[in-house]
JSON list of C-alpha atoms in Angstrom, two decimals:
[
{"chain": "A", "resi": 1, "resn": "MET", "atom": "CA", "xyz": [63.45, 67.20, 130.09]},
{"chain": "A", "resi": 2, "resn": "THR", "atom": "CA", "xyz": [63.16, 69.92, 132.75]},
{"chain": "A", "resi": 3, "resn": "LYS", "atom": "CA", "xyz": [60.38, 72.43, 132.11]},
{"chain": "A", "resi": 4, "resn": "VAL", "atom": "CA", "xyz": [60.67, 75.77, 133.88]},
{"chain": "A", "resi": 5, "resn": "MET", "atom": "CA", "xyz": [57.77, 78.23, 134.16]},
{"chain": "A", "resi": 6, "resn": "VAL", "atom": "CA", "xyz": [57.61, 81.93, 135.03]},
{"chain": "A", "resi": 7, "resn": "PHE", "atom": "CA", "xyz": [54.63, 84.26, 135.34]},
{"chain": "A", "resi": 8, "resn": "GLY", "atom": "CA", "xyz": [54.37, 88.00, 134.83]},
{"chain": "A", "resi": 9, "resn": "THR", "atom": "CA", "xyz": [52.86, 91.01, 133.11]},
{"chain": "A", "resi": 10, "resn": "PHE", "atom": "CA", "xyz": [55.93, 91.67, 130.93]},
{"chain": "A", "resi": 11, "resn": "ASP", "atom": "CA", "xyz": [54.74, 95.12, 129.88]},
{"chain": "A", "resi": 12, "resn": "GLY", "atom": "CA", "xyz": [57.80, 95.92, 127.82]},
{"chain": "A", "resi": 13, "resn": "VAL", "atom": "CA", "xyz": [60.61, 93.39, 128.21]},
{"chain": "A", "resi": 14, "resn": "HIS", "atom": "CA", "xyz": [63.56, 94.93, 130.06]},
{"chain": "A", "resi": 15, "resn": "ASP", "atom": "CA", "xyz": [66.89, 93.77, 131.51]},
{"chain": "A", "resi": 16, "resn": "GLY", "atom": "CA", "xyz": [65.20, 92.56, 134.71]},
{"chain": "A", "resi": 17, "resn": "HIS", "atom": "CA", "xyz": [62.95, 90.29, 132.71]},
{"chain": "A", "resi": 18, "resn": "ARG", "atom": "CA", "xyz": [65.90, 89.05, 130.67]},
{"chain": "A", "resi": 19, "resn": "HIS", "atom": "CA", "xyz": [67.76, 88.26, 133.89]},
{"chain": "A", "resi": 20, "resn": "LEU", "atom": "CA", "xyz": [64.73, 86.26, 135.09]},
{"chain": "A", "resi": 21, "resn": "PHE", "atom": "CA", "xyz": [64.59, 84.36, 131.78]},
{"chain": "A", "resi": 22, "resn": "ASN", "atom": "CA", "xyz": [68.33, 83.60, 131.92]},
{"chain": "A", "resi": 23, "resn": "GLU", "atom": "CA", "xyz": [68.17, 82.40, 135.52]},
{"chain": "A", "resi": 24, "resn": "ALA", "atom": "CA", "xyz": [65.15, 80.26, 134.69]},
{"chain": "A", "resi": 25, "resn": "ILE", "atom": "CA", "xyz": [66.60, 78.60, 131.58]},
{"chain": "A", "resi": 26, "resn": "ASN", "atom": "CA", "xyz": [69.85, 77.91, 133.47]},
{"chain": "A", "resi": 27, "resn": "ARG", "atom": "CA", "xyz": [67.79, 75.64, 135.71]},
{"chain": "A", "resi": 28, "resn": "GLY", "atom": "CA", "xyz": [66.07, 73.67, 132.96]},
{"chain": "A", "resi": 29, "resn": "ASP", "atom": "CA", "xyz": [65.76, 72.72, 129.33]},
{"chain": "A", "resi": 30, "resn": "GLU", "atom": "CA", "xyz": [62.60, 74.55, 128.30]},
{"chain": "A", "resi": 31, "resn": "LEU", "atom": "CA", "xyz": [61.20, 77.91, 129.46]},
{"chain": "A", "resi": 32, "resn": "TYR", "atom": "CA", "xyz": [57.46, 78.54, 129.49]},
{"chain": "A", "resi": 33, "resn": "VAL", "atom": "CA", "xyz": [56.44, 82.15, 130.09]},
{"chain": "A", "resi": 34, "resn": "VAL", "atom": "CA", "xyz": [52.87, 82.85, 131.23]},
{"chain": "A", "resi": 35, "resn": "VAL", "atom": "CA", "xyz": [51.72, 86.39, 130.46]},
{"chain": "A", "resi": 36, "resn": "ALA", "atom": "CA", "xyz": [48.95, 87.91, 132.57]},
{"chain": "A", "resi": 37, "resn": "ARG", "atom": "CA", "xyz": [45.71, 88.84, 130.84]},
{"chain": "A", "resi": 38, "resn": "ASP", "atom": "CA", "xyz": [44.88, 92.54, 130.59]},
{"chain": "A", "resi": 39, "resn": "GLU", "atom": "CA", "xyz": [41.85, 92.28, 132.88]},
{"chain": "A", "resi": 40, "resn": "HIS", "atom": "CA", "xyz": [43.93, 90.53, 135.56]},
{"chain": "A", "resi": 41, "resn": "VAL", "atom": "CA", "xyz": [46.57, 93.25, 135.43]},
{"chain": "A", "resi": 42, "resn": "LEU", "atom": "CA", "xyz": [43.79, 95.82, 135.88]},
{"chain": "A", "resi": 43, "resn": "GLU", "atom": "CA", "xyz": [42.34, 93.90, 138.83]},
{"chain": "A", "resi": 44, "resn": "LEU", "atom": "CA", "xyz": [45.70, 93.29, 140.55]},
{"chain": "A", "resi": 45, "resn": "LYS", "atom": "CA", "xyz": [47.53, 96.53, 139.79]},
{"chain": "A", "resi": 46, "resn": "GLY", "atom": "CA", "xyz": [44.63, 98.96, 139.42]},
{"chain": "A", "resi": 47, "resn": "HIS", "atom": "CA", "xyz": [45.50, 99.95, 135.87]},
{"chain": "A", "resi": 48, "resn": "LEU", "atom": "CA", "xyz": [45.74, 98.41, 132.43]},
{"chain": "A", "resi": 49, "resn": "PRO", "atom": "CA", "xyz": [49.20, 97.62, 131.07]},
{"chain": "A", "resi": 50, "resn": "ASN", "atom": "CA", "xyz": [50.71, 100.02, 128.54]},
{"chain": "A", "resi": 51, "resn": "ASN", "atom": "CA", "xyz": [50.72, 97.20, 125.98]},
{"chain": "A", "resi": 52, "resn": "MET", "atom": "CA", "xyz": [47.79, 94.86, 125.48]},
{"chain": "A", "resi": 53, "resn": "ILE", "atom": "CA", "xyz": [48.20, 91.09, 125.81]},
{"chain": "A", "resi": 54, "resn": "ALA", "atom": "CA", "xyz": [49.00, 90.31, 122.15]},
{"chain": "A", "resi": 55, "resn": "ALA", "atom": "CA", "xyz": [51.80, 92.88, 122.04]},
{"chain": "A", "resi": 56, "resn": "ARG", "atom": "CA", "xyz": [53.23, 91.74, 125.38]},
{"chain": "A", "resi": 57, "resn": "MET", "atom": "CA", "xyz": [53.23, 88.11, 124.27]},
{"chain": "A", "resi": 58, "resn": "GLU", "atom": "CA", "xyz": [54.91, 89.08, 121.00]},
{"chain": "A", "resi": 59, "resn": "LEU", "atom": "CA", "xyz": [57.67, 90.91, 122.90]},
{"chain": "A", "resi": 60, "resn": "VAL", "atom": "CA", "xyz": [58.32, 87.86, 125.09]},
{"chain": "A", "resi": 61, "resn": "GLU", "atom": "CA", "xyz": [58.34, 85.53, 122.06]},
{"chain": "A", "resi": 62, "resn": "CYS", "atom": "CA", "xyz": [61.32, 87.48, 120.69]},
{"chain": "A", "resi": 63, "resn": "GLU", "atom": "CA", "xyz": [63.50, 86.44, 123.63]},
{"chain": "A", "resi": 64, "resn": "SER", "atom": "CA", "xyz": [65.86, 83.61, 122.69]},
{"chain": "A", "resi": 65, "resn": "GLU", "atom": "CA", "xyz": [65.57, 81.71, 125.99]},
{"chain": "A", "resi": 66, "resn": "VAL", "atom": "CA", "xyz": [61.80, 81.34, 125.74]},
{"chain": "A", "resi": 67, "resn": "THR", "atom": "CA", "xyz": [60.41, 78.03, 124.51]},
{"chain": "A", "resi": 68, "resn": "GLU", "atom": "CA", "xyz": [56.74, 78.98, 124.60]},
{"chain": "A", "resi": 69, "resn": "VAL", "atom": "CA", "xyz": [54.64, 81.99, 125.58]},
{"chain": "A", "resi": 70, "resn": "ILE", "atom": "CA", "xyz": [51.24, 81.21, 127.08]},
{"chain": "A", "resi": 71, "resn": "MET", "atom": "CA", "xyz": [48.35, 83.51, 127.90]},
{"chain": "A", "resi": 72, "resn": "GLY", "atom": "CA", "xyz": [47.36, 83.28, 131.56]},
{"chain": "A", "resi": 73, "resn": "ASP", "atom": "CA", "xyz": [44.20, 81.46, 132.57]},
{"chain": "A", "resi": 74, "resn": "GLU", "atom": "CA", "xyz": [40.82, 83.12, 132.06]},
{"chain": "A", "resi": 75, "resn": "GLU", "atom": "CA", "xyz": [39.98, 82.75, 135.75]},
{"chain": "A", "resi": 76, "resn": "LEU", "atom": "CA", "xyz": [42.33, 84.67, 138.01]},
{"chain": "A", "resi": 77, "resn": "GLY", "atom": "CA", "xyz": [44.04, 82.34, 140.47]},
{"chain": "A", "resi": 78, "resn": "SER", "atom": "CA", "xyz": [43.03, 79.08, 138.78]},
{"chain": "A", "resi": 79, "resn": "TYR", "atom": "CA", "xyz": [46.54, 78.23, 137.47]},
{"chain": "A", "resi": 80, "resn": "ASN", "atom": "CA", "xyz": [45.24, 75.57, 135.06]},
{"chain": "A", "resi": 81, "resn": "VAL", "atom": "CA", "xyz": [48.24, 76.40, 132.91]},
{"chain": "A", "resi": 82, "resn": "ILE", "atom": "CA", "xyz": [50.40, 74.61, 135.50]},
{"chain": "A", "resi": 83, "resn": "LEU", "atom": "CA", "xyz": [48.32, 71.45, 135.11]},
{"chain": "A", "resi": 84, "resn": "GLU", "atom": "CA", "xyz": [48.56, 71.68, 131.32]},
{"chain": "A", "resi": 85, "resn": "VAL", "atom": "CA", "xyz": [52.32, 72.27, 131.03]},
{"chain": "A", "resi": 86, "resn": "GLU", "atom": "CA", "xyz": [53.37, 70.26, 134.13]},
{"chain": "A", "resi": 87, "resn": "PRO", "atom": "CA", "xyz": [56.56, 72.25, 134.79]},
{"chain": "A", "resi": 88, "resn": "SER", "atom": "CA", "xyz": [59.30, 70.71, 136.91]},
{"chain": "A", "resi": 89, "resn": "LEU", "atom": "CA", "xyz": [60.06, 74.12, 138.40]},
{"chain": "A", "resi": 90, "resn": "ILE", "atom": "CA", "xyz": [58.27, 77.44, 138.80]},
{"chain": "A", "resi": 91, "resn": "ILE", "atom": "CA", "xyz": [60.49, 80.47, 139.32]},
{"chain": "A", "resi": 92, "resn": "PHE", "atom": "CA", "xyz": [59.28, 83.72, 140.86]},
{"chain": "A", "resi": 93, "resn": "GLY", "atom": "CA", "xyz": [61.04, 87.01, 140.13]}
]
């Protein structure tokens, strides 16, 4: 079983995100999408996302390619989610 993981803000799922999901699932069996926490988006981008974390996760969950949606780690840059899921492949958009 090949687990693929992607990370992002996903503030409104658009065709670019869908392309990323399609490319990712074409390289594996399961797609795990990690959604950035609101406070991390603020810290990294200098503004809060238009949609808060629960709404962004819900939007991603509606995409057929996605196996599981996971909230990003509490500590920015810790990437414990990688240790928990143990993906075979991480894809960057």
